[in-house]
């Protein structure tokens, strides 16, 4: 609407991170890019933002270790213990 009564579509999107990008990739494959981005779909997914932030921080820490050493040929790995 021209008067600005409704928020822009992009403003309603969640922040881009691995979780939301993976959902976009999978649904784009299933429905096609055009259908997914212009089809008026409503997507609901579960995510634990705190766990996502913890996983991202663990990946960054591991990446720093891997790039600092460069001697190791191993791929970065992350293991998170579930909270109980």
PDB file of C-alpha atoms in Angstrom:
ATOM      1  CA  UNK A   1       0.000   0.000   0.000  1.00  0.00           C
ATOM      2  CA  UNK A   2       1.382   3.384  -0.946  1.00  0.00           C
ATOM      3  CA  UNK A   3       0.410   5.068   2.325  1.00  0.00           C
ATOM      4  CA  UNK A   4       2.772   2.827   4.272  1.00  0.00           C
ATOM      5  CA  UNK A   5      -0.009   1.237   6.312  1.00  0.00           C
ATOM      6  CA  UNK A   6       1.570  -2.204   5.977  1.00  0.00           C
ATOM      7  CA  UNK A   7       5.174  -3.098   6.740  1.00  0.00           C
ATOM      8  CA  UNK A   8       7.339  -4.031   3.754  1.00  0.00           C
ATOM      9  CA  UNK A   9       7.565  -7.753   3.063  1.00  0.00           C
ATOM     10  CA  UNK A  10      11.344  -7.840   3.595  1.00  0.00           C
ATOM     11  CA  UNK A  11      10.987  -6.239   7.029  1.00  0.00           C
ATOM     12  CA  UNK A  12       8.960  -9.256   8.182  1.00  0.00           C
ATOM     13  CA  UNK A  13      11.658 -11.759   7.179  1.00  0.00           C
ATOM     14  CA  UNK A  14      13.780 -13.313   9.941  1.00  0.00           C
ATOM     15  CA  UNK A  15      17.479 -12.427  10.060  1.00  0.00           C
ATOM     16  CA  UNK A  16      19.581 -14.370   7.555  1.00  0.00           C
ATOM     17  CA  UNK A  17      21.589 -17.147   9.119  1.00  0.00           C
ATOM     18  CA  UNK A  18      22.346 -20.789   8.385  1.00  0.00           C
ATOM     19  CA  UNK A  19      18.947 -22.004   9.606  1.00  0.00           C
ATOM     20  CA  UNK A  20      16.838 -19.635   7.508  1.00  0.00           C
ATOM     21  CA  UNK A  21      19.131 -20.015   4.479  1.00  0.00           C
ATOM     22  CA  UNK A  22      18.761 -23.800   4.642  1.00  0.00           C
ATOM     23  CA  UNK A  23      14.970 -23.475   4.743  1.00  0.00           C
ATOM     24  CA  UNK A  24      15.131 -21.160   1.725  1.00  0.00           C
ATOM     25  CA  UNK A  25      17.379 -23.590  -0.166  1.00  0.00           C
ATOM     26  CA  UNK A  26      15.152 -26.590   0.512  1.00  0.00           C
ATOM     27  CA  UNK A  27      11.891 -24.826  -0.316  1.00  0.00           C
ATOM     28  CA  UNK A  28      13.349 -23.195  -3.431  1.00  0.00           C
ATOM     29  CA  UNK A  29      14.304 -26.676  -4.624  1.00  0.00           C
ATOM     30  CA  UNK A  30      10.843 -28.047  -3.837  1.00  0.00           C
ATOM     31  CA  UNK A  31       8.725 -25.203  -5.233  1.00  0.00           C
ATOM     32  CA  UNK A  32      11.139 -23.419  -7.573  1.00  0.00           C
ATOM     33  CA  UNK A  33      12.669 -19.997  -6.990  1.00  0.00           C
ATOM     34  CA  UNK A  34       9.849 -17.992  -8.547  1.00  0.00           C
ATOM     35  CA  UNK A  35       7.069 -19.845  -6.718  1.00  0.00           C
ATOM     36  CA  UNK A  36       8.920 -19.687  -3.409  1.00  0.00           C
ATOM     37  CA  UNK A  37       9.739 -15.968  -3.531  1.00  0.00           C
ATOM     38  CA  UNK A  38       6.507 -14.741  -5.135  1.00  0.00           C
ATOM     39  CA  UNK A  39       3.935 -17.418  -4.307  1.00  0.00           C
ATOM     40  CA  UNK A  40       2.607 -15.875  -1.103  1.00  0.00           C
ATOM     41  CA  UNK A  41       3.712 -18.857   0.995  1.00  0.00           C
ATOM     42  CA  UNK A  42       3.625 -18.680   4.774  1.00  0.00           C
ATOM     43  CA  UNK A  43       6.459 -20.693   6.322  1.00  0.00           C
ATOM     44  CA  UNK A  44       6.597 -21.672   9.970  1.00  0.00           C
ATOM     45  CA  UNK A  45       9.632 -23.386  11.453  1.00  0.00           C
ATOM     46  CA  UNK A  46      10.983 -24.066  14.897  1.00  0.00           C
ATOM     47  CA  UNK A  47      14.348 -22.738  15.922  1.00  0.00           C
ATOM     48  CA  UNK A  48      16.059 -22.144  19.234  1.00  0.00           C
ATOM     49  CA  UNK A  49      17.737 -18.735  18.743  1.00  0.00           C
ATOM     50  CA  UNK A  50      20.016 -19.222  21.762  1.00  0.00           C
ATOM     51  CA  UNK A  51      21.181 -22.607  20.468  1.00  0.00           C
ATOM     52  CA  UNK A  52      21.721 -21.159  16.966  1.00  0.00           C
ATOM     53  CA  UNK A  53      23.836 -18.347  18.437  1.00  0.00           C
ATOM     54  CA  UNK A  54      25.834 -20.858  20.486  1.00  0.00           C
ATOM     55  CA  UNK A  55      26.411 -23.072  17.432  1.00  0.00           C
ATOM     56  CA  UNK A  56      27.507 -20.096  15.312  1.00  0.00           C
ATOM     57  CA  UNK A  57      29.928 -18.947  18.034  1.00  0.00           C
ATOM     58  CA  UNK A  58      31.359 -22.481  18.319  1.00  0.00           C
ATOM     59  CA  UNK A  59      31.873 -22.593  14.537  1.00  0.00           C
ATOM     60  CA  UNK A  60      33.629 -19.214  14.593  1.00  0.00           C
ATOM     61  CA  UNK A  61      35.906 -20.333  17.445  1.00  0.00           C
ATOM     62  CA  UNK A  62      36.744 -23.573  15.663  1.00  0.00           C
ATOM     63  CA  UNK A  63      37.334 -21.747  12.367  1.00  0.00           C
ATOM     64  CA  UNK A  64      39.826 -19.423  14.075  1.00  0.00           C
ATOM     65  CA  UNK A  65      41.688 -22.418  15.515  1.00  0.00           C
ATOM     66  CA  UNK A  66      41.712 -24.217  12.162  1.00  0.00           C
ATOM     67  CA  UNK A  67      42.882 -21.217  10.157  1.00  0.00           C
ATOM     68  CA  UNK A  68      45.499 -20.276  12.758  1.00  0.00           C
ATOM     69  CA  UNK A  69      47.165 -23.677  12.727  1.00  0.00           C
ATOM     70  CA  UNK A  70      46.788 -24.489   9.003  1.00  0.00           C
ATOM     71  CA  UNK A  71      48.913 -27.541   9.781  1.00  0.00           C
ATOM     72  CA  UNK A  72      45.885 -29.714  10.359  1.00  0.00           C
ATOM     73  CA  UNK A  73      44.020 -30.975   7.308  1.00  0.00           C
ATOM     74  CA  UNK A  74      40.915 -31.813   9.346  1.00  0.00           C
ATOM     75  CA  UNK A  75      37.613 -30.120   8.597  1.00  0.00           C
ATOM     76  CA  UNK A  76      36.098 -27.942  11.317  1.00  0.00           C
ATOM     77  CA  UNK A  77      33.814 -29.887  13.632  1.00  0.00           C
ATOM     78  CA  UNK A  78      31.395 -28.845  16.333  1.00  0.00           C
ATOM     79  CA  UNK A  79      29.768 -30.902  19.054  1.00  0.00           C
ATOM     80  CA  UNK A  80      27.185 -29.242  21.278  1.00  0.00           C
ATOM     81  CA  UNK A  81      25.848 -30.918  24.366  1.00  0.00           C
ATOM     82  CA  UNK A  82      22.052 -30.684  24.707  1.00  0.00           C
ATOM     83  CA  UNK A  83      20.802 -28.624  27.610  1.00  0.00           C
ATOM     84  CA  UNK A  84      18.818 -30.574  30.150  1.00  0.00           C
TER      85      UNK A  84
END
